[in-house]
Amino acid sequence: MIQVAVLALPIWGDLRPGQPSPFNTLPWLTLALIAVGVIYPFALNAWRPQVLERAPALLEGDDAVAVDPLPIAD
């Protein structure tokens, strides 16, 4: 719980209402970045599904694809 508060304080400092320009655009920029982060994997899955199939290898090495405990069902 303390970790959340420690991380939330600087975020609140950036996103609190009544900021002077250009800082008053930060809440909208934050929402836009969150939206892109949510939409991008779905678009990537529609256009290039093989990229997401290889994603475990990017994080854990090439051996992760062969022993993936939760393989993507075809």
PDB file of C-alpha atoms in Angstrom, residues 7 10 23 44 50 60:
ATOM      1  CA  LEU A   7       4.222   6.104  -6.924  1.00  0.00           C
ATOM      2  CA  PRO A  10       4.469  12.255  -8.481  1.00  0.00           C
ATOM      3  CA  PHE A  23       1.319  21.171 -18.070  1.00  0.00           C
ATOM      4  CA  LEU A  44      -0.848  -5.993 -33.671  1.00  0.00           C
ATOM      5  CA  GLN A  50       3.284 -14.003 -35.353  1.00  0.00           C
ATOM      6  CA  GLU A  60      12.906 -14.667 -21.709  1.00  0.00           C
TER       7      GLU A  60
END
